[in-house]
Tab-separated table of C-alpha atoms in Angstrom:
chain	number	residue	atom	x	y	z
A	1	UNK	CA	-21.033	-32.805	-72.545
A	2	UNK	CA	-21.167	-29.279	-71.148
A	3	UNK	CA	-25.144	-29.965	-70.691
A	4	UNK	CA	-24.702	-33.055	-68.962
A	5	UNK	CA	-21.705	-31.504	-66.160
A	6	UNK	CA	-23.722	-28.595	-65.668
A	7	UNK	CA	-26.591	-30.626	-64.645
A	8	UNK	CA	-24.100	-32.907	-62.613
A	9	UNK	CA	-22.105	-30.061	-60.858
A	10	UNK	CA	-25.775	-28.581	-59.946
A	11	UNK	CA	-27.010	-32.210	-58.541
A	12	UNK	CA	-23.406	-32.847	-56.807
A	13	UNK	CA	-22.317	-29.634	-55.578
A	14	UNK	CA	-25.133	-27.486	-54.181
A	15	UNK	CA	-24.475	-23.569	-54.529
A	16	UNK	CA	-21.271	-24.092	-56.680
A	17	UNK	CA	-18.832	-24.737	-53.834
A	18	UNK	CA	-17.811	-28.209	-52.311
A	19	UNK	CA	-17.563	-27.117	-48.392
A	20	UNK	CA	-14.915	-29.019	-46.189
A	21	UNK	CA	-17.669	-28.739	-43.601
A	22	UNK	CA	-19.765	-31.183	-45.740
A	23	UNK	CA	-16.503	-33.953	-46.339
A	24	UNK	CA	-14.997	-33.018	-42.736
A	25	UNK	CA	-15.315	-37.175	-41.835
A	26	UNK	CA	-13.372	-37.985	-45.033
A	27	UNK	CA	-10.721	-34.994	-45.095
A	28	UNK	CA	-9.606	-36.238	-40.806
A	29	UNK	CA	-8.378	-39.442	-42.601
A	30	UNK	CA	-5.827	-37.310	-44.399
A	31	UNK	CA	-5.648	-40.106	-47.633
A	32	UNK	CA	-4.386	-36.780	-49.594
A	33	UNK	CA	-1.879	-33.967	-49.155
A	34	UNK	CA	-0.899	-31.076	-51.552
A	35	UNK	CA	2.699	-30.905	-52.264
A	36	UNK	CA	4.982	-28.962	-54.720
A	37	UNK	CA	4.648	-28.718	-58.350
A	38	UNK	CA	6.273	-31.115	-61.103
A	39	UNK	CA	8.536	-30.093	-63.710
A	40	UNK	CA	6.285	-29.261	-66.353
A	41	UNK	CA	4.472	-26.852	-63.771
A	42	UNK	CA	1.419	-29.095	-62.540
A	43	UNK	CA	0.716	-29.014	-59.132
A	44	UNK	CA	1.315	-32.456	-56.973
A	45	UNK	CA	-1.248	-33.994	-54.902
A	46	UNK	CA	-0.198	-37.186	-52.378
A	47	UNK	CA	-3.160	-40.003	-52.222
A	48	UNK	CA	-2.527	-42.668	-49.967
A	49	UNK	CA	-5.116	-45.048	-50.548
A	50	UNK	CA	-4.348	-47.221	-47.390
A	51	UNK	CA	-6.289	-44.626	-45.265
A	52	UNK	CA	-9.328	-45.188	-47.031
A	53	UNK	CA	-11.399	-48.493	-45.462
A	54	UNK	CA	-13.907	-50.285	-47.290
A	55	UNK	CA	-15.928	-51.029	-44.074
A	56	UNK	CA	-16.604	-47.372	-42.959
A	57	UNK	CA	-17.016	-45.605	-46.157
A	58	UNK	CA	-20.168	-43.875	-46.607
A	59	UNK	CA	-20.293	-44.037	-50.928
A	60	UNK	CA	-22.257	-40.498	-51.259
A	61	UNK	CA	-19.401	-38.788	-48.234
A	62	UNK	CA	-16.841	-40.541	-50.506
A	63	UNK	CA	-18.290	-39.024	-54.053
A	64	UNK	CA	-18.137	-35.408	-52.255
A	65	UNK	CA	-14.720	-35.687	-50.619
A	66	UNK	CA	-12.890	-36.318	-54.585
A	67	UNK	CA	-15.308	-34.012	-55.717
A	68	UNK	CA	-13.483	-31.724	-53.034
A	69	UNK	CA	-10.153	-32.908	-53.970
A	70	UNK	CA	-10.801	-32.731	-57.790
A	71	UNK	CA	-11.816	-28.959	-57.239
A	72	UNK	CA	-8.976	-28.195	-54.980
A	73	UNK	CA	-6.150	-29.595	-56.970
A	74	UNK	CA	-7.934	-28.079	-60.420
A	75	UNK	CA	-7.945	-24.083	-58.196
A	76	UNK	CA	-3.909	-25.029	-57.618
A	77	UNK	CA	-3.525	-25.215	-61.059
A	78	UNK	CA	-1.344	-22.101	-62.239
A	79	UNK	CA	-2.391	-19.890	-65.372
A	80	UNK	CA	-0.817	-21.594	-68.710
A	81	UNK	CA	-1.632	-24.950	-67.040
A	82	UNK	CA	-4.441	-27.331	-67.293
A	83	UNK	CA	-3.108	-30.643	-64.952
A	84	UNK	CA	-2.222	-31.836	-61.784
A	85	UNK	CA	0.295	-35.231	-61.101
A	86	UNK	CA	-1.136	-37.413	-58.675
A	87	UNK	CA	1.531	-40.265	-56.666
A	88	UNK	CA	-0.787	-42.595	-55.562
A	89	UNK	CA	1.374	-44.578	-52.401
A	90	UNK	CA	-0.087	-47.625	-52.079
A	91	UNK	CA	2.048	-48.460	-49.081
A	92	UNK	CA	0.351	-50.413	-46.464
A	93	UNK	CA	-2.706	-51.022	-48.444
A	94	UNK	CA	-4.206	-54.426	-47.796
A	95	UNK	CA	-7.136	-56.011	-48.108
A	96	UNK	CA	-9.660	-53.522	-45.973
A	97	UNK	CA	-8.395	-51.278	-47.823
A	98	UNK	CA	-9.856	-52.838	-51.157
A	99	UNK	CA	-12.943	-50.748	-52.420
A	100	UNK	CA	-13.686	-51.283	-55.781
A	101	UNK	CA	-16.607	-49.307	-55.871
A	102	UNK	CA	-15.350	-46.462	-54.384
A	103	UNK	CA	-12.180	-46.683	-57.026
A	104	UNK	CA	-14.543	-46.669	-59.957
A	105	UNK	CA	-17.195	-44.069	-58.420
A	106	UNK	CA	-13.953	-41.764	-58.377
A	107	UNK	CA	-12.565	-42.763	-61.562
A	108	UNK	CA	-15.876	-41.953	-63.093
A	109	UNK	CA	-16.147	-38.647	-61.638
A	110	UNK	CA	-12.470	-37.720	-63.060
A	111	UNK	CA	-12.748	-39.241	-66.270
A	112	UNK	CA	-16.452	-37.264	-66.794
A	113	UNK	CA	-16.426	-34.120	-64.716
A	114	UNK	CA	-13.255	-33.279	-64.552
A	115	UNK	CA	-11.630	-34.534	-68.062
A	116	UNK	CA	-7.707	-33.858	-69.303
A	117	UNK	CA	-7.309	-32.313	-65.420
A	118	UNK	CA	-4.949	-35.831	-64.392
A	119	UNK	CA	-1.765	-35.441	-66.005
A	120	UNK	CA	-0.309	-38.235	-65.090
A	121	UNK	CA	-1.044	-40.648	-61.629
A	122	UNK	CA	2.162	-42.345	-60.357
A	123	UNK	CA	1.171	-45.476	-59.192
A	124	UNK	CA	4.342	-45.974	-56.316
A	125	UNK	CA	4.952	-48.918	-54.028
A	126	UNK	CA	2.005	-51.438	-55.495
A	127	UNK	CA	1.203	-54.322	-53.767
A	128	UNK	CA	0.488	-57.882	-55.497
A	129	UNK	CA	-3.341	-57.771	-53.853
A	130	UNK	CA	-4.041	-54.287	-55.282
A	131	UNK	CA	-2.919	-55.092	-58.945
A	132	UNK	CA	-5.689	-57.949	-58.846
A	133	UNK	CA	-8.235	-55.216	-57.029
A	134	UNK	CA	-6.705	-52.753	-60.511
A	135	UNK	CA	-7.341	-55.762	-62.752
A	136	UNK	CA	-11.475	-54.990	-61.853
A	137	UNK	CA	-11.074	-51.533	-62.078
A	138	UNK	CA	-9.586	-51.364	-65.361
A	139	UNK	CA	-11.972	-51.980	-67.383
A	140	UNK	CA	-14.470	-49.086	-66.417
A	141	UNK	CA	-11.552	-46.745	-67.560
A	142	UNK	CA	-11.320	-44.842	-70.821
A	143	UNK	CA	-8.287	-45.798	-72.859
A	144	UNK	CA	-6.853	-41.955	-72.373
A	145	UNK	CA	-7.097	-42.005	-68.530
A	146	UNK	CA	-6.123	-45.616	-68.769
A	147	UNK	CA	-2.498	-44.407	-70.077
A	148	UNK	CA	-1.662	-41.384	-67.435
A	149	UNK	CA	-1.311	-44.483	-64.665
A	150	UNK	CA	2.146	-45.191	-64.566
A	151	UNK	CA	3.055	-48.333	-62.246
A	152	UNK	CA	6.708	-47.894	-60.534
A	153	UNK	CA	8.247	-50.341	-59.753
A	154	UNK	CA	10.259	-49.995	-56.012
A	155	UNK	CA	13.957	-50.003	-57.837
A	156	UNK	CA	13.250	-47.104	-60.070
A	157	UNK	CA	11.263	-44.787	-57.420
A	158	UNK	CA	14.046	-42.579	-56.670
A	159	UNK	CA	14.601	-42.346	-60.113
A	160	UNK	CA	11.233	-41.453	-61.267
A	161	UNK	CA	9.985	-39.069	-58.754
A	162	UNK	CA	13.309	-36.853	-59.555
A	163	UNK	CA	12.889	-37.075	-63.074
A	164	UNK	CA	9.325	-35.933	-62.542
A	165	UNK	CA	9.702	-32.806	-59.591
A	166	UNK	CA	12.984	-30.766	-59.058
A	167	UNK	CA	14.132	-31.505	-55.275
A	168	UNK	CA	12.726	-28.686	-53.436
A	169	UNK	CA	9.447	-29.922	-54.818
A	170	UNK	CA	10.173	-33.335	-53.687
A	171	UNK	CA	7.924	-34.341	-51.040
A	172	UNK	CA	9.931	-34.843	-47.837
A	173	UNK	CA	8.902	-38.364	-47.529
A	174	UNK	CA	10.845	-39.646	-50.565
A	175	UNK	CA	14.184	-37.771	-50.306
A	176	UNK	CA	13.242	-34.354	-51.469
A	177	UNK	CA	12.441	-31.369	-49.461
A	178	UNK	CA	9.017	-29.677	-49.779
A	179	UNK	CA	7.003	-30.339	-46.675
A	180	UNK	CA	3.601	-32.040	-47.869
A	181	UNK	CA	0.040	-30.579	-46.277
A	182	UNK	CA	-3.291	-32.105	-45.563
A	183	UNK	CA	-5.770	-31.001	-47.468
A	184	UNK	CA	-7.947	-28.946	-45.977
């Protein structure tokens, strides 16, 4: 496994670093922010999937922008640590947001590269269309990767995101208040 990354990590990320110069197209969508830390200590990262469309995605741009993200969340993660959480707000997503190949291209790179990094992905207000788009999806998943997706349902949001992050890590945008950034 450590063969086959190496040999990845050389093909995908020239000279060792992902620049933001090289995923600048995909990072002035702003589909993720950084954000506090949970209660267990993982840093938080924001997706919002509904800035992402099908139609204009370049799939190699796409690989090297969660190859960016995947690296920056994994540098926020604090000594004594080893995951991030991930809320996934699927608000607004319709169908032109629907990109099945680009949800499995990134899945794959998590699940291979960057394995036991995704604590846990919050899967917060899902709509109907997506869960037949997930349906697809799920099957290219590995059973332990499979399991960190939690699905919340709208009446227990509140709920869960407190139970999960203290309220100054909050994000701003669902009651709490820590200020969420772009990432950059």
């Amino acid at each position: 496994m450590l063969l086959k990354f190496v040999a990845w990590r050389r093909e995908a990320v020239p000279g060792g670093v992902m620049l933001a110069e090289l995923v600048r197209t995909e990072l002035s969508h702003e589909m993720a922010y950084m954000a506090g830390a949970d209660r267990a200590g993982r840093p938080v990262m924001l997706a919002f999937p509904a800035k992402h469309f099908s139609a204009t995605r370049d799939m190699a741009g796409f690989k090297r922008y969660v190859v960016y993200l995947f690296d920056a969340m994994c540098a926020r993660i604090p000594r004594g640590q080893e995951k991030f959480l991930c809320v996934v707000d699927l608000k607004g997503w319709g169908y032109a947001n629907c990109d099945v190949r680009a949800y499995i291209a990134a899945i794959e790179i998590l699940q291979s590269y960057y394995p036991e990094r995704l604590g846990k992905a919050l899967m917060i207000h899902v709509p109907y269309l997506f869960m037949k788009a997930w349906k697809v999806v799920q099957p290219f998943i590995d059973a332990n990767t499979r399991d960190k997706f939690v699905f919340v349902d709208d009446k227990s949001l509140e709920e869960t995101l407190r139970r999960e992050m203290e309220d100054g890590q909050l994000p701003e945008m669902y009651g709490g208040k820590m200020p969420i950034v772009p990432l950059e």
